[in-house]
Each structure stands twice: as structure tokens, then as C-alpha cells.
Amino acid sequence: MIINQKQNRYRLAAAGFVAFAFLVYFAWAFIQPFNSAPDEYMRYQISQFIYRKGFLPLGSDPEIINPIWGTSYGFTPILAYIIGAAFMKITSLVTTNSFALLMSARLVSVFCNTGTVIVCFKIADRLFSGLYRWMFVIFVAFLPQFIYIGSYVNNDAMAIFSTALIVYAWIHGLTSHWSRLSCFELAASISVCALSYYNAYGFILCSILLYFADRLITYREVFNPDYKSGRQQFWSQTGRQVGLITAIVFILAGWWFIRNAILYQGDFLGLRTSDHCAQINALEAFKPSHIDSAYNNHWNIWYLLFDKQWLVISYISLIGCFGYMEIWLKPVIYYGYTILWAISGIGLFSWIINGITGHTLKLDFKKNLLFVVLFITIPIPFLLSLYYSYYGDFQPQGRYLLPMLIPLMIFITKGFQLVIDKGFVKIWIRRCIQVMLCLLCAAAAFYCYFYILIPHYHP
């Protein structure tokens, strides 16, 4: 009875937090002028086109081609903009006020951020206990750059939401031996990811890695290799699960890539066609063949990372940088996050060393697999962003790294757990530190809103 009461209080508090988070994200979206965030004008054009005409545009449609860059976001997945157009259509039943329609499209990002918080609670319930559940959720929910992503028209927020869904599907699949429900969850999550943003596609690859690694581990643990009928039953079950996941992904997401392949002569991703379109229509200085890239300038990676400060700019803008990379936070916020993450890193380092030497922290094999795959997902957005900055347009922006947010915060929370639990014996001291960390993250977010964004846009 007491346990049920605690669970009910926790669920009520979690529901209240989700509602509060929604209001925070909505407030950030409400105060921002149109096109004050990266490429919102070009992104919003897609939703406007669908809202007005009722069908999807070609990437090369003159109505959405940017006169400077010579291309559009119509070549890349546009699920977020399709949903935004649907919200605009619903809003138009009441009003056609331009700002109301813009807020309708922005609601997609607001809802995606809110959905990410909901899924983070579900992940936290599986991986953490006590106040560490709240720490993980708050670390995600109140990261300034994450809040900012939820405040304008983009597909980044949906990409992050999809990664949270995928991580939860991984946990459910591992603990349920890939039940039919967990397979459906994984397939639906992969579909959302595929229709959101290319820099989150590492989670799709890691889903394949995790699933087959787990099946091989299960096979070795459960079945005697000499037991023929058991092997056949096992691989038959695996085939059904793979078939179910593949079929659902094909139905939910395959249409977009088939459409691209038909419209763009086999270019199912649309990237090659987008570059060709830009080469024809862009202003001379912005044509892909004229890009002053690091590769064309023969810069080495060291020069790009350090002399051109790609690493520093990407890192601090992962914490928070608003507008078109011109609204920076106070240095104390960057230093504060760096110190806190470094402390967490000490705990993680000891965890890894102890895990290698086998002295402490015995985890079951499946959970070890989960953490290994989570770790692999972190450098993938980093490498993709670095590749784009080296061979394409030099853009060290933290928003390109945000697909790593969920696994990154899982590890940061785990690091703090190890530091706090090992460093402080008394429970009340632990709880004070946990609450303090949560309050610091929330305070940083509110400081950014009241003392940076509002003064900048509404002096």
C-alpha cells in the first residue's frame, strides 16, 4: 500500500513536471520573432506550401527555392513540416492570423520536446532510481540548447524525440526478449527517426547492431549449439521479428524514400539532387562548386578543430547558443556546465576502469550491451557534423550534435550517481547534492529566458 502511494505521488509529480515543461517550451516559442532561429524561414515555407495547396512540394519547386542558396528543405524528410501544416489548417478554422499560424507550426517542436520529456521519464524508470530519475529528466529537459530547439520550426526536435523513443524501445526489447510490442515500438521509433533528420540516423544503425548482438548473446546463453530443433526455432523467431520490424518501417517511412527515388532519378535521400539544384539556382558565391570548404583549402583536421575553434564552438553551442549563432550565454553558464560534466566524467572513468578490471559494478550482460551501444551513438553525430564542416559548409553548431543528447545525459547522470554515492555516506547529503544539481540546471534555463532572450528580442 505504501509503495503504491509513493508510485502515485511520483506519477502525479511527473505529470505536473511534463505540463510545466510544455509551458516552458511554449513560452520560449511565443517570444521569438519569426526567422530569428536557423533557417526558420526556409523550413516554414514547406509547411506554408502544404497548408495552402494540400500536397507535398518538389524540392525544386520555385515557391520554396531559396534565392541565395538555390535549394530548399523539400529534398530532405519533411514529416515535422507536414504535421505543422496540419496544425495550421486546424488553426485556420478559428483564425488566419499570421503569428497564430506560425505558432501552430512551431507547436510541432514544442510537442516533440514535451514528448521527449515523457519518454525520458520512462527511460529513467528503467535505468535509475530515486532522485537520479529526476536528475536525468531535468538534465535533458532544461539544457538551454534543447529548449531552444523546441521553440521554432525545425526537424531537430523531432529527431531528438525519435532518439528517445529508440532508446526506450531498446530497453524494452532487451528486457522482454523482443516481444511483439517492443518490436513495434522499435519500428515506429526508427520510422520517425528516418523521417526527421539525417544526423540522427546513427540510431538506426545502432538499432541493427544492438538487436543482432542481443540475439547472438541470447543464442549462446540459452541454446546448445548441438540442439538442432532449438536452433531452428530460435532463428525462425528472429526472422519473424526482423520481418515485423522491417515491414512496419517500410510502411511508415518507406514511402518518402520511394517518392524521392521516383522523383529524383534514384536519389532516394535527395542529397545529390539538392546539390545539383543549388548548383543551378544559387548565387554564384554560394554554389556548391564554389564553397570555400576546409577540404578545398587543404586544412588538416587539427587546424579545423583547434585553430578554427570548431571543437570549442560546437561544444559551447551544444550547451546553448541562440539566434543565428549570435546570441551567446554568459560564460559562467558554460564554465558551470563544463565543471559539472567533468565531475561526472570522473565517476564514469572510475566505472569504466572498475568494469575492465572486474572489481565492482557487476552488471548483467544485456545491460552492458545497452551501455556499449549507447556509447557508440555519442560520437556519430559529432563525426557527421565534422564531416559536413570539412567537406561542405563550415558550420560548427551544437544543434547538429543534439542527437547524442539522450545517451549523453544517461552517462552524465550515471557519472554523478557514482560520484555522489561513493563520495558521501549520509543520505541527506546525497539528496541535497541531487536537488542542488537539478536546481542549478533549471536556474540556467530560466536565466537564459528572462535575462538573455527577452532582453534581446523585447528590450
CSV table of C-alpha atoms in Angstrom, one decimal:
chain,number,residue,atom,x,y,z
A,1,MET,CA,0.0,0.0,0.0
A,2,ILE,CA,2.8,2.4,0.9
A,3,ILE,CA,4.7,1.5,-2.3
A,4,ASN,CA,1.5,2.2,-4.4
A,5,GLN,CA,1.1,5.6,-2.7
A,6,LYS,CA,4.7,6.5,-3.5
A,7,GLN,CA,4.3,5.5,-7.1
A,8,ASN,CA,1.1,7.5,-7.4
A,9,ARG,CA,2.8,10.6,-5.9
A,10,TYR,CA,5.7,10.1,-8.3
A,11,ARG,CA,3.4,9.7,-11.3
A,12,LEU,CA,1.5,12.8,-10.3
A,13,ALA,CA,4.7,14.8,-9.9
A,14,ALA,CA,6.0,13.6,-13.2
A,15,ALA,CA,2.7,14.6,-14.9
A,16,GLY,CA,3.0,18.0,-13.3
A,17,PHE,CA,6.6,18.3,-14.5
A,18,VAL,CA,5.6,17.4,-18.1
A,19,ALA,CA,2.9,20.0,-18.1
A,20,PHE,CA,5.3,22.6,-16.7
A,21,ALA,CA,7.9,21.7,-19.3
A,22,PHE,CA,5.3,22.2,-22.0
A,23,LEU,CA,4.6,25.7,-20.7
A,24,VAL,CA,8.3,26.5,-20.7
A,25,TYR,CA,8.8,25.3,-24.3
A,26,PHE,CA,5.7,27.2,-25.4
A,27,ALA,CA,6.8,30.4,-23.7
A,28,TRP,CA,10.2,30.2,-25.5
A,29,ALA,CA,8.4,29.7,-28.8
A,30,PHE,CA,6.0,32.5,-28.1
A,31,ILE,CA,8.5,35.3,-27.6
A,32,GLN,CA,10.7,34.6,-30.6
A,33,PRO,CA,10.2,36.8,-33.7
A,34,PHE,CA,9.8,34.9,-37.0
A,35,ASN,CA,13.0,33.7,-38.6
A,36,SER,CA,15.1,34.6,-35.6
A,37,ALA,CA,16.3,31.0,-35.5
A,38,PRO,CA,18.4,29.0,-38.0
A,39,ASP,CA,16.7,28.8,-41.4
A,40,GLU,CA,13.2,29.0,-39.9
A,41,TYR,CA,12.0,31.0,-43.0
A,42,MET,CA,13.1,28.2,-45.4
A,43,ARG,CA,11.6,25.5,-43.1
A,44,TYR,CA,8.3,27.3,-42.6
A,45,GLN,CA,7.9,27.6,-46.3
A,46,ILE,CA,7.4,23.9,-46.6
A,47,SER,CA,4.5,24.0,-44.1
A,48,GLN,CA,3.0,27.0,-45.8
A,49,PHE,CA,3.2,25.3,-49.2
A,50,ILE,CA,1.4,22.2,-47.9
A,51,TYR,CA,-1.1,24.3,-45.9
A,52,ARG,CA,-2.0,26.4,-49.0
A,53,LYS,CA,-2.0,23.7,-51.6
A,54,GLY,CA,-2.7,20.5,-49.8
A,55,PHE,CA,0.1,18.4,-51.3
A,56,LEU,CA,3.8,17.9,-50.9
A,57,PRO,CA,6.2,20.1,-52.9
A,58,LEU,CA,9.0,19.1,-55.1
A,59,GLY,CA,12.3,20.1,-53.6
A,60,SER,CA,12.9,22.2,-56.7
A,61,ASP,CA,9.6,24.0,-56.6
A,62,PRO,CA,10.2,27.7,-57.3
A,63,GLU,CA,7.9,28.7,-54.4
A,64,ILE,CA,10.2,27.1,-51.8
A,65,ILE,CA,13.6,27.6,-53.5
A,66,ASN,CA,15.8,30.0,-51.6
A,67,PRO,CA,17.1,32.7,-53.9
A,68,ILE,CA,20.5,32.8,-52.2
A,69,TRP,CA,21.3,29.1,-51.6
A,70,GLY,CA,19.4,27.9,-54.7
A,71,THR,CA,17.8,24.9,-53.0
A,72,SER,CA,15.2,24.0,-50.4
A,73,TYR,CA,14.4,21.8,-47.4
A,74,GLY,CA,11.9,20.0,-49.6
A,75,PHE,CA,14.5,17.4,-50.6
A,76,THR,CA,15.1,16.2,-47.0
A,77,PRO,CA,12.5,14.4,-44.8
A,78,ILE,CA,9.6,16.8,-44.0
A,79,LEU,CA,7.4,14.9,-41.6
A,80,ALA,CA,7.7,17.8,-39.0
A,81,TYR,CA,6.6,20.3,-41.6
A,82,ILE,CA,3.7,18.1,-42.7
A,83,ILE,CA,2.4,17.9,-39.2
A,84,GLY,CA,3.0,21.6,-38.9
A,85,ALA,CA,0.8,22.2,-41.9
A,86,ALA,CA,-2.0,20.1,-40.4
A,87,PHE,CA,-1.8,22.2,-37.2
A,88,MET,CA,-2.0,25.3,-39.4
A,89,LYS,CA,-5.1,24.0,-41.1
A,90,ILE,CA,-6.8,23.3,-37.8
A,91,THR,CA,-5.9,26.8,-36.5
A,92,SER,CA,-7.2,28.4,-39.7
A,93,LEU,CA,-10.7,27.1,-38.7
A,94,VAL,CA,-10.6,29.8,-36.0
A,95,THR,CA,-8.1,32.4,-37.3
A,96,THR,CA,-5.7,33.0,-40.1
A,97,ASN,CA,-3.6,35.5,-38.2
A,98,SER,CA,0.0,35.1,-39.4
A,99,PHE,CA,1.5,34.7,-35.9
A,100,ALA,CA,-1.2,32.2,-34.9
A,101,LEU,CA,-0.3,30.1,-38.0
A,102,LEU,CA,3.4,30.4,-37.2
A,103,MET,CA,2.8,29.2,-33.6
A,104,SER,CA,0.8,26.3,-34.9
A,105,ALA,CA,3.8,25.2,-37.0
A,106,ARG,CA,6.1,25.8,-34.0
A,107,LEU,CA,3.9,23.6,-31.8
A,108,VAL,CA,5.4,20.5,-33.6
A,109,SER,CA,8.7,21.3,-32.0
A,110,VAL,CA,7.1,22.2,-28.6
A,111,PHE,CA,5.2,18.9,-28.6
A,112,CYS,CA,8.3,16.9,-29.7
A,113,ASN,CA,10.3,18.4,-26.8
A,114,THR,CA,7.4,17.6,-24.4
A,115,GLY,CA,7.2,14.1,-25.8
A,116,THR,CA,11.0,13.7,-25.3
A,117,VAL,CA,10.5,14.6,-21.6
A,118,ILE,CA,7.7,12.0,-21.3
A,119,VAL,CA,9.9,9.3,-22.8
A,120,CYS,CA,12.8,10.3,-20.6
A,121,PHE,CA,10.7,9.6,-17.5
A,122,LYS,CA,10.1,6.1,-18.9
A,123,ILE,CA,13.8,5.6,-19.6
A,124,ALA,CA,14.7,6.9,-16.2
A,125,ASP,CA,12.3,4.4,-14.5
A,126,ARG,CA,14.2,1.6,-16.2
A,127,LEU,CA,17.8,2.8,-15.6
A,128,PHE,CA,17.7,4.9,-12.4
A,129,SER,CA,16.0,5.1,-9.0
A,130,GLY,CA,15.2,7.7,-6.5
A,131,LEU,CA,16.2,11.3,-7.3
A,132,TYR,CA,18.5,10.1,-10.0
A,133,ARG,CA,15.4,9.6,-12.2
A,134,TRP,CA,14.6,13.3,-11.8
A,135,MET,CA,18.2,14.3,-12.4
A,136,PHE,CA,18.3,12.6,-15.8
A,137,VAL,CA,15.0,14.1,-16.9
A,138,ILE,CA,15.9,17.6,-15.7
A,139,PHE,CA,19.4,17.4,-17.3
A,140,VAL,CA,17.6,16.8,-20.7
A,141,ALA,CA,14.6,19.0,-20.2
A,142,PHE,CA,16.4,22.1,-19.1
A,143,LEU,CA,19.5,22.1,-21.3
A,144,PRO,CA,19.3,25.6,-22.9
A,145,GLN,CA,20.0,24.4,-26.4
A,146,PHE,CA,17.4,21.7,-26.1
A,147,ILE,CA,14.8,24.2,-25.0
A,148,TYR,CA,15.8,26.5,-27.9
A,149,ILE,CA,15.4,23.7,-30.4
A,150,GLY,CA,11.8,23.3,-29.2
A,151,SER,CA,11.0,27.0,-29.9
A,152,TYR,CA,11.0,27.3,-33.7
A,153,VAL,CA,10.1,25.4,-36.9
A,154,ASN,CA,12.6,22.7,-37.5
A,155,ASN,CA,13.0,18.9,-37.6
A,156,ASP,CA,15.8,18.8,-35.0
A,157,ALA,CA,13.3,18.5,-32.1
A,158,MET,CA,11.6,15.5,-33.8
A,159,ALA,CA,15.0,13.9,-34.4
A,160,ILE,CA,15.7,14.1,-30.6
A,161,PHE,CA,12.3,12.8,-29.8
A,162,SER,CA,12.9,9.8,-32.1
A,163,THR,CA,16.2,9.0,-30.4
A,164,ALA,CA,14.5,9.0,-27.0
A,165,LEU,CA,11.8,6.6,-28.4
A,166,ILE,CA,14.5,4.4,-29.8
A,167,VAL,CA,16.5,4.2,-26.6
A,168,TYR,CA,13.3,3.2,-24.7
A,169,ALA,CA,12.5,0.6,-27.3
A,170,TRP,CA,16.0,-0.8,-26.9
A,171,ILE,CA,15.5,-1.1,-23.1
A,172,HIS,CA,12.1,-2.7,-23.6
A,173,GLY,CA,13.3,-5.1,-26.2
A,174,LEU,CA,16.3,-6.2,-24.2
A,175,THR,CA,14.1,-6.9,-21.1
A,176,SER,CA,11.2,-8.6,-22.9
A,177,HIS,CA,13.3,-10.7,-25.3
A,178,TRP,CA,11.9,-8.5,-28.2
A,179,SER,CA,8.3,-9.0,-27.6
A,180,ARG,CA,5.9,-8.1,-30.4
A,181,LEU,CA,5.1,-4.8,-28.6
A,182,SER,CA,8.8,-3.9,-28.3
A,183,CYS,CA,9.4,-4.7,-32.0
A,184,PHE,CA,6.5,-2.4,-32.9
A,185,GLU,CA,7.9,0.3,-30.7
A,186,LEU,CA,11.4,0.0,-32.2
A,187,ALA,CA,10.0,0.0,-35.8
A,188,ALA,CA,7.8,3.1,-35.1
A,189,SER,CA,10.7,4.9,-33.5
A,190,ILE,CA,13.0,4.1,-36.4
A,191,SER,CA,10.3,5.3,-38.8
A,192,VAL,CA,10.1,8.7,-37.0
A,193,CYS,CA,13.9,8.9,-37.0
A,194,ALA,CA,14.1,8.2,-40.7
A,195,LEU,CA,11.6,10.9,-41.4
A,196,SER,CA,13.2,13.5,-39.2
A,197,TYR,CA,16.9,14.4,-39.7
A,198,TYR,CA,19.9,12.6,-41.3
A,199,ASN,CA,22.3,13.3,-38.4
A,200,ALA,CA,20.2,11.1,-36.2
A,201,TYR,CA,20.5,8.1,-38.5
A,202,GLY,CA,23.3,6.6,-36.3
A,203,PHE,CA,20.5,5.4,-34.0
A,204,ILE,CA,19.0,3.3,-36.9
A,205,LEU,CA,22.4,1.6,-37.5
A,206,CYS,CA,22.9,1.1,-33.8
A,207,SER,CA,19.4,-0.5,-33.5
A,208,ILE,CA,20.5,-3.1,-36.0
A,209,LEU,CA,23.7,-3.6,-34.1
A,210,LEU,CA,22.0,-3.9,-30.7
A,211,TYR,CA,19.3,-6.3,-31.9
A,212,PHE,CA,21.6,-8.8,-33.6
A,213,ALA,CA,24.2,-8.6,-30.8
A,214,ASP,CA,21.5,-9.3,-28.2
A,215,ARG,CA,20.1,-12.2,-30.3
A,216,LEU,CA,23.5,-13.8,-30.6
A,217,ILE,CA,24.1,-13.4,-26.9
A,218,THR,CA,20.8,-15.0,-26.1
A,219,TYR,CA,21.5,-17.8,-28.5
A,220,ARG,CA,24.8,-18.6,-26.8
A,221,GLU,CA,23.2,-18.4,-23.4
A,222,VAL,CA,20.0,-20.3,-23.9
A,223,PHE,CA,20.6,-22.9,-26.7
A,224,ASN,CA,23.0,-25.7,-27.0
A,225,PRO,CA,24.6,-25.4,-30.5
A,226,ASP,CA,24.2,-29.1,-31.0
A,227,TYR,CA,20.4,-28.9,-30.3
A,228,LYS,CA,19.2,-28.6,-33.9
A,229,SER,CA,15.5,-28.1,-33.3
A,230,GLY,CA,16.3,-25.4,-30.7
A,231,ARG,CA,18.4,-23.5,-33.2
A,232,GLN,CA,15.8,-23.7,-35.9
A,233,GLN,CA,13.1,-22.4,-33.5
A,234,PHE,CA,15.4,-19.6,-32.4
A,235,TRP,CA,16.3,-18.3,-35.8
A,236,SER,CA,12.7,-18.7,-37.0
A,237,GLN,CA,11.7,-16.4,-34.2
A,238,THR,CA,14.5,-14.0,-35.1
A,239,GLY,CA,13.3,-14.0,-38.7
A,240,ARG,CA,9.7,-13.1,-37.7
A,241,GLN,CA,10.9,-10.3,-35.5
A,242,VAL,CA,13.2,-8.8,-38.2
A,243,GLY,CA,10.4,-9.2,-40.8
A,244,LEU,CA,7.9,-7.4,-38.5
A,245,ILE,CA,10.2,-4.5,-37.8
A,246,THR,CA,11.2,-4.2,-41.5
A,247,ALA,CA,7.6,-4.3,-42.7
A,248,ILE,CA,6.5,-1.6,-40.3
A,249,VAL,CA,9.4,0.7,-41.1
A,250,PHE,CA,8.7,0.2,-44.8
A,251,ILE,CA,5.0,1.0,-44.4
A,252,LEU,CA,5.5,4.0,-42.1
A,253,ALA,CA,8.7,5.6,-43.6
A,254,GLY,CA,9.5,3.8,-46.9
A,255,TRP,CA,7.0,5.9,-48.9
A,256,TRP,CA,9.3,9.0,-48.6
A,257,PHE,CA,12.4,7.4,-50.0
A,258,ILE,CA,10.4,5.6,-52.7
A,259,ARG,CA,9.0,9.0,-53.6
A,260,ASN,CA,12.5,10.6,-53.7
A,261,ALA,CA,13.8,7.7,-55.9
A,262,ILE,CA,11.0,8.2,-58.4
A,263,LEU,CA,11.1,12.0,-58.5
A,264,TYR,CA,14.9,12.4,-58.4
A,265,GLN,CA,16.1,9.6,-60.6
A,266,GLY,CA,17.1,7.1,-58.0
A,267,ASP,CA,18.4,9.7,-55.4
A,268,PHE,CA,16.3,8.3,-52.5
A,269,LEU,CA,18.0,10.6,-50.0
A,270,GLY,CA,17.6,13.7,-52.1
A,271,LEU,CA,21.1,15.0,-51.2
A,272,ARG,CA,22.7,14.7,-54.7
A,273,THR,CA,19.7,16.3,-56.3
A,274,SER,CA,19.7,19.1,-53.7
A,275,ASP,CA,23.3,19.9,-54.5
A,276,HIS,CA,22.5,19.9,-58.3
A,277,CYS,CA,19.6,22.2,-57.7
A,278,ALA,CA,21.8,24.6,-55.7
A,279,GLN,CA,24.5,24.5,-58.4
A,280,ILE,CA,21.9,25.7,-60.9
A,281,ASN,CA,20.0,28.2,-58.9
A,282,ALA,CA,22.2,29.6,-56.1
A,283,LEU,CA,24.0,32.9,-56.3
A,284,GLU,CA,27.5,32.5,-57.8
A,285,ALA,CA,29.3,32.7,-54.4
A,286,PHE,CA,27.0,30.1,-52.8
A,287,LYS,CA,27.1,27.4,-55.5
A,288,PRO,CA,28.4,24.0,-54.1
A,289,SER,CA,31.3,24.1,-56.5
A,290,HIS,CA,32.4,27.5,-55.1
A,291,ILE,CA,32.1,26.6,-51.4
A,292,ASP,CA,35.2,27.7,-49.6
A,293,SER,CA,35.5,24.4,-47.7
A,294,ALA,CA,38.2,23.2,-45.4
A,295,TYR,CA,38.9,20.4,-47.8
A,296,ASN,CA,39.3,22.8,-50.8
A,297,ASN,CA,41.6,24.9,-48.6
A,298,HIS,CA,43.7,21.8,-47.7
A,299,TRP,CA,43.2,22.4,-44.0
A,300,ASN,CA,44.1,19.5,-41.8
A,301,ILE,CA,41.8,18.2,-39.1
A,302,TRP,CA,43.9,19.7,-36.3
A,303,TYR,CA,43.7,23.2,-37.8
A,304,LEU,CA,39.9,22.8,-38.3
A,305,LEU,CA,39.3,21.5,-34.8
A,306,PHE,CA,41.5,23.9,-32.8
A,307,ASP,CA,42.8,26.8,-34.8
A,308,LYS,CA,39.4,27.5,-36.4
A,309,GLN,CA,37.9,26.6,-33.0
A,310,TRP,CA,35.4,24.1,-34.4
A,311,LEU,CA,35.6,22.0,-31.3
A,312,VAL,CA,35.1,24.8,-28.8
A,313,ILE,CA,32.2,26.4,-30.8
A,314,SER,CA,30.4,23.1,-31.3
A,315,TYR,CA,30.8,22.3,-27.6
A,316,ILE,CA,29.6,25.6,-26.1
A,317,SER,CA,26.7,25.8,-28.6
A,318,LEU,CA,25.7,22.3,-27.6
A,319,ILE,CA,25.1,23.8,-24.2
A,320,GLY,CA,23.4,26.9,-25.7
A,321,CYS,CA,23.6,29.4,-28.4
A,322,PHE,CA,20.6,31.2,-29.8
A,323,GLY,CA,19.6,33.0,-33.0
A,324,TYR,CA,21.8,32.6,-36.0
A,325,MET,CA,24.7,31.8,-33.7
A,326,GLU,CA,24.9,35.4,-32.4
A,327,ILE,CA,23.2,35.2,-29.0
A,328,TRP,CA,25.7,33.6,-26.6
A,329,LEU,CA,25.1,32.7,-23.0
A,330,LYS,CA,27.1,34.1,-20.1
A,331,PRO,CA,30.5,32.5,-19.6
A,332,VAL,CA,29.5,31.4,-16.1
A,333,ILE,CA,26.9,29.0,-17.6
A,334,TYR,CA,29.4,27.4,-20.0
A,335,TYR,CA,32.0,27.1,-17.2
A,336,GLY,CA,29.4,25.7,-14.8
A,337,TYR,CA,28.2,23.0,-17.2
A,338,THR,CA,31.8,22.1,-18.0
A,339,ILE,CA,32.8,21.7,-14.4
A,340,LEU,CA,29.7,19.6,-13.6
A,341,TRP,CA,30.2,17.4,-16.6
A,342,ALA,CA,33.9,17.0,-15.7
A,343,ILE,CA,32.9,15.8,-12.2
A,344,SER,CA,30.5,13.3,-13.8
A,345,GLY,CA,33.3,12.2,-16.1
A,346,ILE,CA,35.5,11.3,-13.1
A,347,GLY,CA,32.7,8.9,-11.9
A,348,LEU,CA,32.4,7.4,-15.4
A,349,PHE,CA,36.1,7.0,-15.7
A,350,SER,CA,36.3,5.0,-12.5
A,351,TRP,CA,33.2,3.0,-13.6
A,352,ILE,CA,35.0,2.0,-16.8
A,353,ILE,CA,38.2,1.2,-15.1
A,354,ASN,CA,36.5,-0.9,-12.5
A,355,GLY,CA,34.4,-2.6,-15.1
A,356,ILE,CA,37.6,-3.5,-17.1
A,357,THR,CA,39.4,-4.8,-14.0
A,358,GLY,CA,36.2,-6.6,-12.8
A,359,HIS,CA,36.4,-5.2,-9.3
A,360,THR,CA,33.0,-3.5,-8.9
A,361,LEU,CA,29.7,-2.6,-10.5
A,362,LYS,CA,28.7,-6.0,-11.8
A,363,LEU,CA,26.0,-5.5,-14.4
A,364,ASP,CA,24.2,-8.2,-16.3
A,365,PHE,CA,25.4,-8.9,-19.8
A,366,LYS,CA,22.4,-7.4,-21.6
A,367,LYS,CA,22.7,-4.1,-19.7
A,368,ASN,CA,26.4,-4.0,-20.5
A,369,LEU,CA,25.4,-4.3,-24.2
A,370,LEU,CA,22.9,-1.4,-23.8
A,371,PHE,CA,25.6,0.9,-22.4
A,372,VAL,CA,28.1,-0.1,-25.1
A,373,VAL,CA,25.6,0.7,-27.9
A,374,LEU,CA,24.6,3.9,-26.1
A,375,PHE,CA,28.2,5.0,-26.0
A,376,ILE,CA,28.6,4.3,-29.8
A,377,THR,CA,25.7,6.6,-30.6
A,378,ILE,CA,27.5,9.6,-29.0
A,379,PRO,CA,30.4,10.2,-31.5
A,380,ILE,CA,28.3,9.5,-34.6
A,381,PRO,CA,26.6,13.0,-34.7
A,382,PHE,CA,29.9,14.5,-33.9
A,383,LEU,CA,31.6,12.8,-36.8
A,384,LEU,CA,28.8,13.6,-39.2
A,385,SER,CA,28.9,17.3,-38.2
A,386,LEU,CA,32.7,17.3,-38.6
A,387,TYR,CA,32.5,15.7,-42.0
A,388,TYR,CA,30.0,18.3,-43.2
A,389,SER,CA,32.1,21.1,-41.9
A,390,TYR,CA,35.2,19.7,-43.5
A,391,TYR,CA,33.9,18.8,-47.0
A,392,GLY,CA,31.0,21.2,-47.1
A,393,ASP,CA,29.9,24.3,-45.3
A,394,PHE,CA,31.9,25.2,-42.2
A,395,GLN,CA,29.2,25.2,-39.5
A,396,PRO,CA,30.3,24.3,-36.0
A,397,GLN,CA,26.8,24.3,-34.4
A,398,GLY,CA,25.8,22.4,-31.3
A,399,ARG,CA,22.3,21.6,-32.7
A,400,TYR,CA,23.9,19.2,-35.1
A,401,LEU,CA,25.3,17.3,-32.1
A,402,LEU,CA,22.0,17.1,-30.2
A,403,PRO,CA,21.0,13.6,-31.4
A,404,MET,CA,23.6,12.4,-28.8
A,405,LEU,CA,21.6,14.2,-26.0
A,406,ILE,CA,19.8,11.2,-24.5
A,407,PRO,CA,22.7,8.8,-24.3
A,408,LEU,CA,25.0,11.7,-23.2
A,409,MET,CA,22.7,12.6,-20.3
A,410,ILE,CA,22.3,8.9,-19.3
A,411,PHE,CA,26.1,8.7,-18.9
A,412,ILE,CA,26.3,12.1,-17.2
A,413,THR,CA,23.6,11.0,-14.7
A,414,LYS,CA,25.3,7.7,-14.2
A,415,GLY,CA,28.6,9.5,-13.5
A,416,PHE,CA,27.0,11.7,-10.9
A,417,GLN,CA,25.4,8.7,-9.3
A,418,LEU,CA,28.8,7.0,-8.9
A,419,VAL,CA,30.5,10.2,-7.6
A,420,ILE,CA,27.7,11.0,-5.1
A,421,ASP,CA,27.0,7.5,-3.8
A,422,LYS,CA,30.7,6.7,-3.3
A,423,GLY,CA,31.8,10.1,-2.1
A,424,PHE,CA,29.0,10.7,0.5
A,425,VAL,CA,27.9,8.3,3.1
A,426,LYS,CA,25.0,10.2,4.6
A,427,ILE,CA,21.8,10.0,2.6
A,428,TRP,CA,20.7,13.6,3.4
A,429,ILE,CA,23.9,15.0,1.9
A,430,ARG,CA,23.4,12.9,-1.2
A,431,ARG,CA,19.8,14.3,-1.6
A,432,CYS,CA,20.9,17.8,-1.0
A,433,ILE,CA,23.5,17.5,-3.8
A,434,GLN,CA,21.0,15.9,-6.1
A,435,VAL,CA,18.4,18.6,-5.5
A,436,MET,CA,21.1,21.3,-5.9
A,437,LEU,CA,22.2,19.9,-9.3
A,438,CYS,CA,18.6,19.9,-10.5
A,439,LEU,CA,18.0,23.4,-9.3
A,440,LEU,CA,21.2,24.7,-11.0
A,441,CYS,CA,20.2,23.3,-14.4
A,442,ALA,CA,16.7,24.7,-14.0
A,443,ALA,CA,18.1,28.1,-12.9
A,444,ALA,CA,20.4,28.2,-16.0
A,445,ALA,CA,17.4,27.7,-18.3
A,446,PHE,CA,15.3,30.4,-16.6
A,447,TYR,CA,18.2,32.8,-16.6
A,448,CYS,CA,18.5,32.3,-20.4
A,449,TYR,CA,14.9,33.1,-20.9
A,450,PHE,CA,14.4,36.1,-18.6
A,451,TYR,CA,17.9,37.7,-18.9
A,452,ILE,CA,19.1,36.8,-22.4
A,453,LEU,CA,16.2,36.0,-24.8
A,454,ILE,CA,13.6,38.5,-23.5
A,455,PRO,CA,16.0,41.5,-23.3
A,456,HIS,CA,17.4,40.6,-26.8
A,457,TYR,CA,14.1,40.3,-28.6
A,458,HIS,CA,12.0,42.7,-26.4
A,459,PRO,CA,14.3,45.3,-25.0
